[in-house]
Tab-separated table of C-alpha atoms in Angstrom:
chain	number	residue	atom	x	y	z
A	11	UNK	CA	-6.582	-23.706	7.341
A	12	UNK	CA	-8.228	-27.137	6.938
A	13	UNK	CA	-11.441	-25.490	5.760
A	14	UNK	CA	-9.679	-24.495	2.545
A	15	UNK	CA	-8.353	-27.404	0.540
A	16	UNK	CA	-6.337	-27.514	-2.643
A	17	UNK	CA	-5.767	-30.353	-5.090
A	18	UNK	CA	-3.332	-31.532	-6.168
A	19	UNK	CA	-0.713	-30.638	-3.552
A	20	UNK	CA	2.128	-31.268	-5.956
A	21	UNK	CA	2.145	-31.424	-9.726
A	22	UNK	CA	4.791	-31.907	-12.369
A	23	UNK	CA	3.835	-31.149	-15.941
A	24	UNK	CA	5.446	-30.444	-19.283
A	25	UNK	CA	5.581	-27.262	-21.291
A	26	UNK	CA	2.452	-26.785	-23.384
A	27	UNK	CA	0.179	-28.934	-21.245
A	28	UNK	CA	-3.104	-27.612	-19.885
A	29	UNK	CA	-3.557	-28.178	-16.197
A	30	UNK	CA	-6.136	-27.310	-13.577
A	31	UNK	CA	-5.659	-26.581	-9.912
A	32	UNK	CA	-8.708	-26.860	-7.716
A	33	UNK	CA	-9.753	-25.153	-4.533
A	34	UNK	CA	-12.662	-25.964	-2.239
A	35	UNK	CA	-13.795	-24.280	0.945
A	36	UNK	CA	-16.259	-25.112	3.687
A	37	UNK	CA	-16.120	-21.718	5.374
A	38	UNK	CA	-19.155	-20.391	3.546
A	39	UNK	CA	-17.177	-17.400	2.321
A	40	UNK	CA	-18.252	-15.523	-0.762
A	41	UNK	CA	-14.819	-14.301	-1.845
A	42	UNK	CA	-12.080	-16.491	-3.261
A	43	UNK	CA	-8.601	-15.737	-4.579
A	44	UNK	CA	-5.704	-17.344	-6.410
A	45	UNK	CA	-2.113	-16.260	-5.727
A	46	UNK	CA	1.276	-17.430	-6.824
A	47	UNK	CA	4.444	-17.259	-4.773
A	48	UNK	CA	7.925	-17.455	-6.205
A	49	UNK	CA	10.922	-18.369	-4.035
A	50	UNK	CA	11.809	-15.639	-1.554
A	51	UNK	CA	8.955	-13.411	-2.661
A	52	UNK	CA	5.553	-12.427	-1.429
A	53	UNK	CA	2.266	-13.367	-2.987
A	54	UNK	CA	1.000	-11.981	-6.252
A	55	UNK	CA	-2.677	-12.008	-7.086
A	56	UNK	CA	-3.707	-13.913	-10.225
A	57	UNK	CA	-7.518	-13.808	-10.145
A	58	UNK	CA	-10.233	-13.200	-7.626
A	59	UNK	CA	-13.970	-13.720	-7.381
A	60	UNK	CA	-16.433	-12.002	-5.078
A	61	UNK	CA	-19.354	-14.194	-6.058
A	62	UNK	CA	-20.237	-17.061	-8.372
A	63	UNK	CA	-20.837	-14.713	-11.302
A	64	UNK	CA	-17.944	-12.404	-10.561
A	65	UNK	CA	-14.430	-12.934	-11.985
A	66	UNK	CA	-11.678	-10.328	-11.803
A	67	UNK	CA	-8.137	-10.225	-13.086
A	68	UNK	CA	-5.365	-9.647	-10.624
A	69	UNK	CA	-1.831	-8.448	-11.053
A	70	UNK	CA	-0.570	-11.368	-13.160
A	71	UNK	CA	-3.498	-12.994	-14.980
A	72	UNK	CA	-1.831	-13.580	-18.368
A	73	UNK	CA	-1.562	-17.295	-19.136
A	74	UNK	CA	-4.166	-18.214	-16.527
A	75	UNK	CA	-7.936	-18.594	-16.432
A	76	UNK	CA	-10.356	-19.366	-13.634
A	77	UNK	CA	-13.790	-20.810	-13.103
A	78	UNK	CA	-16.069	-20.275	-10.119
A	79	UNK	CA	-18.276	-23.325	-10.410
A	80	UNK	CA	-20.045	-22.775	-7.112
A	81	UNK	CA	-19.631	-20.599	-4.060
A	82	UNK	CA	-17.380	-23.242	-2.532
A	83	UNK	CA	-15.210	-24.003	-5.562
A	84	UNK	CA	-12.714	-21.918	-7.504
A	85	UNK	CA	-10.410	-23.536	-10.042
A	86	UNK	CA	-7.328	-22.138	-11.752
A	87	UNK	CA	-6.231	-23.302	-15.199
A	88	UNK	CA	-2.955	-22.880	-16.983
A	89	UNK	CA	-3.917	-22.962	-20.618
A	90	UNK	CA	-0.488	-23.883	-21.943
A	91	UNK	CA	2.005	-24.277	-19.135
A	92	UNK	CA	5.447	-22.715	-19.441
A	93	UNK	CA	8.495	-23.125	-17.187
A	94	UNK	CA	8.234	-19.653	-15.641
A	95	UNK	CA	4.870	-20.685	-14.215
A	96	UNK	CA	6.747	-22.989	-11.865
A	97	UNK	CA	5.720	-21.675	-8.457
A	98	UNK	CA	3.743	-22.291	-5.311
A	99	UNK	CA	0.043	-21.552	-5.830
A	100	UNK	CA	-2.307	-20.590	-3.037
A	101	UNK	CA	-6.047	-20.328	-2.876
A	102	UNK	CA	-7.610	-18.075	-0.249
A	103	UNK	CA	-11.063	-17.070	0.925
A	104	UNK	CA	-12.572	-14.160	2.780
A	105	UNK	CA	-15.970	-13.120	4.053
A	106	UNK	CA	-17.187	-9.669	3.094
A	107	UNK	CA	-19.672	-9.698	5.967
A	108	UNK	CA	-16.879	-9.344	8.513
A	109	UNK	CA	-15.841	-6.151	6.734
A	110	UNK	CA	-12.252	-6.955	7.589
A	111	UNK	CA	-11.062	-8.914	4.577
A	112	UNK	CA	-8.970	-11.320	6.620
A	113	UNK	CA	-8.011	-14.086	4.245
A	114	UNK	CA	-7.806	-17.792	4.962
A	115	UNK	CA	-5.317	-19.753	2.929
A	116	UNK	CA	-5.167	-23.279	1.625
A	117	UNK	CA	-2.014	-25.385	2.007
A	118	UNK	CA	-0.751	-24.596	-1.466
A	119	UNK	CA	-0.013	-26.480	-4.674
A	120	UNK	CA	3.601	-26.825	-5.706
A	121	UNK	CA	3.775	-26.783	-9.511
A	122	UNK	CA	6.809	-27.671	-11.579
A	123	UNK	CA	6.691	-27.074	-15.329
A	124	UNK	CA	9.447	-28.859	-17.232
B	20	UNK	CA	4.532	-5.138	-9.159
B	21	UNK	CA	4.095	-5.457	-5.442
B	22	UNK	CA	3.160	-2.290	-3.644
B	23	UNK	CA	4.616	-3.150	-0.264
B	24	UNK	CA	8.150	-3.374	0.932
B	25	UNK	CA	9.354	-5.003	4.101
B	26	UNK	CA	12.469	-4.400	6.040
B	27	UNK	CA	14.613	-6.215	6.860
B	28	UNK	CA	14.396	-8.999	4.297
B	29	UNK	CA	15.928	-11.394	6.798
B	30	UNK	CA	16.413	-11.249	10.552
B	31	UNK	CA	18.236	-13.657	12.850
B	32	UNK	CA	17.929	-13.327	16.620
B	33	UNK	CA	18.364	-15.392	19.756
B	34	UNK	CA	15.453	-16.893	21.631
B	35	UNK	CA	14.091	-14.438	24.173
B	36	UNK	CA	15.006	-11.355	22.148
B	37	UNK	CA	12.467	-9.089	20.500
B	38	UNK	CA	12.006	-9.042	16.731
B	39	UNK	CA	10.873	-5.953	14.848
B	40	UNK	CA	9.792	-5.959	11.234
B	41	UNK	CA	8.773	-2.939	9.219
B	42	UNK	CA	6.447	-2.535	6.278
B	43	UNK	CA	5.895	0.385	3.921
B	44	UNK	CA	3.159	0.858	1.378
B	45	UNK	CA	2.282	3.366	-1.300
B	46	UNK	CA	-1.483	3.776	-1.474
B	47	UNK	CA	-4.327	4.717	0.827
B	48	UNK	CA	-5.489	1.767	2.882
B	49	UNK	CA	-8.561	0.567	4.745
B	50	UNK	CA	-6.583	-1.677	7.013
B	51	UNK	CA	-3.227	-3.403	7.253
B	52	UNK	CA	-2.729	-7.009	8.177
B	53	UNK	CA	0.173	-9.210	9.135
B	54	UNK	CA	0.449	-12.839	8.126
B	55	UNK	CA	2.852	-15.593	9.022
B	56	UNK	CA	4.073	-18.359	6.719
B	57	UNK	CA	5.950	-21.411	7.830
B	58	UNK	CA	8.235	-22.771	5.140
B	59	UNK	CA	6.247	-23.893	2.095
B	60	UNK	CA	2.918	-23.666	3.917
B	61	UNK	CA	-0.110	-21.426	3.568
B	62	UNK	CA	-0.257	-18.025	5.199
B	63	UNK	CA	-1.931	-17.589	8.553
B	64	UNK	CA	-3.502	-14.335	9.631
B	65	UNK	CA	-1.935	-12.823	12.752
B	66	UNK	CA	-3.405	-9.405	13.342
B	67	UNK	CA	-5.289	-6.602	11.619
B	68	UNK	CA	-5.048	-2.897	12.333
B	69	UNK	CA	-7.530	-0.423	10.895
B	70	UNK	CA	-6.485	2.807	9.274
B	71	UNK	CA	-7.866	4.840	12.196
B	72	UNK	CA	-5.886	2.856	14.765
B	73	UNK	CA	-2.286	3.572	15.759
B	74	UNK	CA	-1.393	0.527	17.820
B	75	UNK	CA	-2.768	-2.911	18.509
B	76	UNK	CA	-1.707	-5.824	20.681
B	77	UNK	CA	-2.347	-9.537	20.505
B	78	UNK	CA	-0.447	-11.737	22.929
B	79	UNK	CA	3.251	-11.255	22.197
B	80	UNK	CA	2.501	-9.260	19.054
B	81	UNK	CA	2.397	-5.498	18.859
B	82	UNK	CA	1.533	-3.711	15.635
B	83	UNK	CA	1.811	-0.008	14.962
B	84	UNK	CA	0.514	1.956	12.024
B	85	UNK	CA	1.564	5.407	10.860
B	86	UNK	CA	-0.645	6.424	7.961
B	87	UNK	CA	1.197	9.725	7.501
B	88	UNK	CA	4.392	7.794	6.777
B	89	UNK	CA	2.556	4.897	5.119
B	90	UNK	CA	4.345	2.435	7.348
B	91	UNK	CA	3.663	-0.276	9.906
B	92	UNK	CA	5.762	-2.334	12.240
B	93	UNK	CA	5.323	-5.732	13.833
B	94	UNK	CA	7.044	-6.435	17.125
B	95	UNK	CA	7.295	-9.968	18.464
B	96	UNK	CA	8.367	-9.921	22.087
B	97	UNK	CA	10.249	-12.687	23.913
B	98	UNK	CA	10.732	-14.644	20.692
B	99	UNK	CA	10.714	-18.423	20.603
B	100	UNK	CA	12.263	-20.890	18.184
B	101	UNK	CA	8.721	-21.672	17.022
B	102	UNK	CA	8.389	-18.076	15.780
B	103	UNK	CA	10.796	-18.935	12.972
B	104	UNK	CA	8.845	-18.177	9.788
B	105	UNK	CA	8.323	-15.551	7.115
B	106	UNK	CA	6.145	-12.601	8.004
B	107	UNK	CA	4.185	-10.595	5.460
B	108	UNK	CA	2.268	-7.385	5.689
B	109	UNK	CA	-0.752	-6.926	3.459
B	110	UNK	CA	-3.027	-3.995	2.932
B	111	UNK	CA	-6.514	-3.776	1.550
B	112	UNK	CA	-6.578	-1.761	-1.601
B	113	UNK	CA	-9.556	-1.116	-3.808
B	114	UNK	CA	-10.734	-4.711	-3.965
B	115	UNK	CA	-8.068	-7.172	-2.857
B	116	UNK	CA	-5.055	-7.549	-0.615
B	117	UNK	CA	-1.599	-6.485	-1.728
B	118	UNK	CA	1.245	-8.319	-0.022
B	119	UNK	CA	4.709	-7.131	0.820
B	120	UNK	CA	7.800	-9.134	0.004
B	121	UNK	CA	8.152	-10.508	3.523
B	122	UNK	CA	10.713	-10.749	6.320
B	123	UNK	CA	12.315	-14.121	7.016
B	124	UNK	CA	12.760	-14.457	10.756
B	125	UNK	CA	15.116	-17.041	12.222
B	126	UNK	CA	15.023	-17.485	15.986
B	127	UNK	CA	18.036	-19.374	17.272
B	128	UNK	CA	17.372	-21.582	20.317
């Protein structure tokens, strides 16, 4: 969905480095999510936010932190990257007003930690 | 750990055939959704079925839901090579979606 953008699209980093992945949306949605996907697997939820002042841990939050700087922006940080954080990372949004929770995904960021 | 399982993990069919994928889940749900993912791309929402619905259609897609068995199925009729992708079910839990492990569908032209 072009209304949800992620930067960078690809990133190579070294163990121990701090990196940030950014997500922006123009859909006007209040809810935003970060997921990771490992090869051949489904998505696992890292963090989610229902509003600018709302941050919630997901299934696999250890080693990650997030910041909801504005309604349209939700960034994910890896405090000290490790190789098993190599994965495909997706940002998603949804609109509570539709009461359906359909999520709209960004194109993904492919992260390689050496 | 993921709370959904999909079956089969991989499916290969010929163009024109029907493809059926199944999904099971463990908790009570508000709705169940199916998403499609082309290789390495973001997921795209296909169809949503509410917990009080038993069947829903959208174009060549047919979704069923059996809340007593905690299972759903996605049928793609008259498949095309362009349907080649991974398909995921996801259900709304207390606050966020939980995704299944996905079915990789290969449609041979």
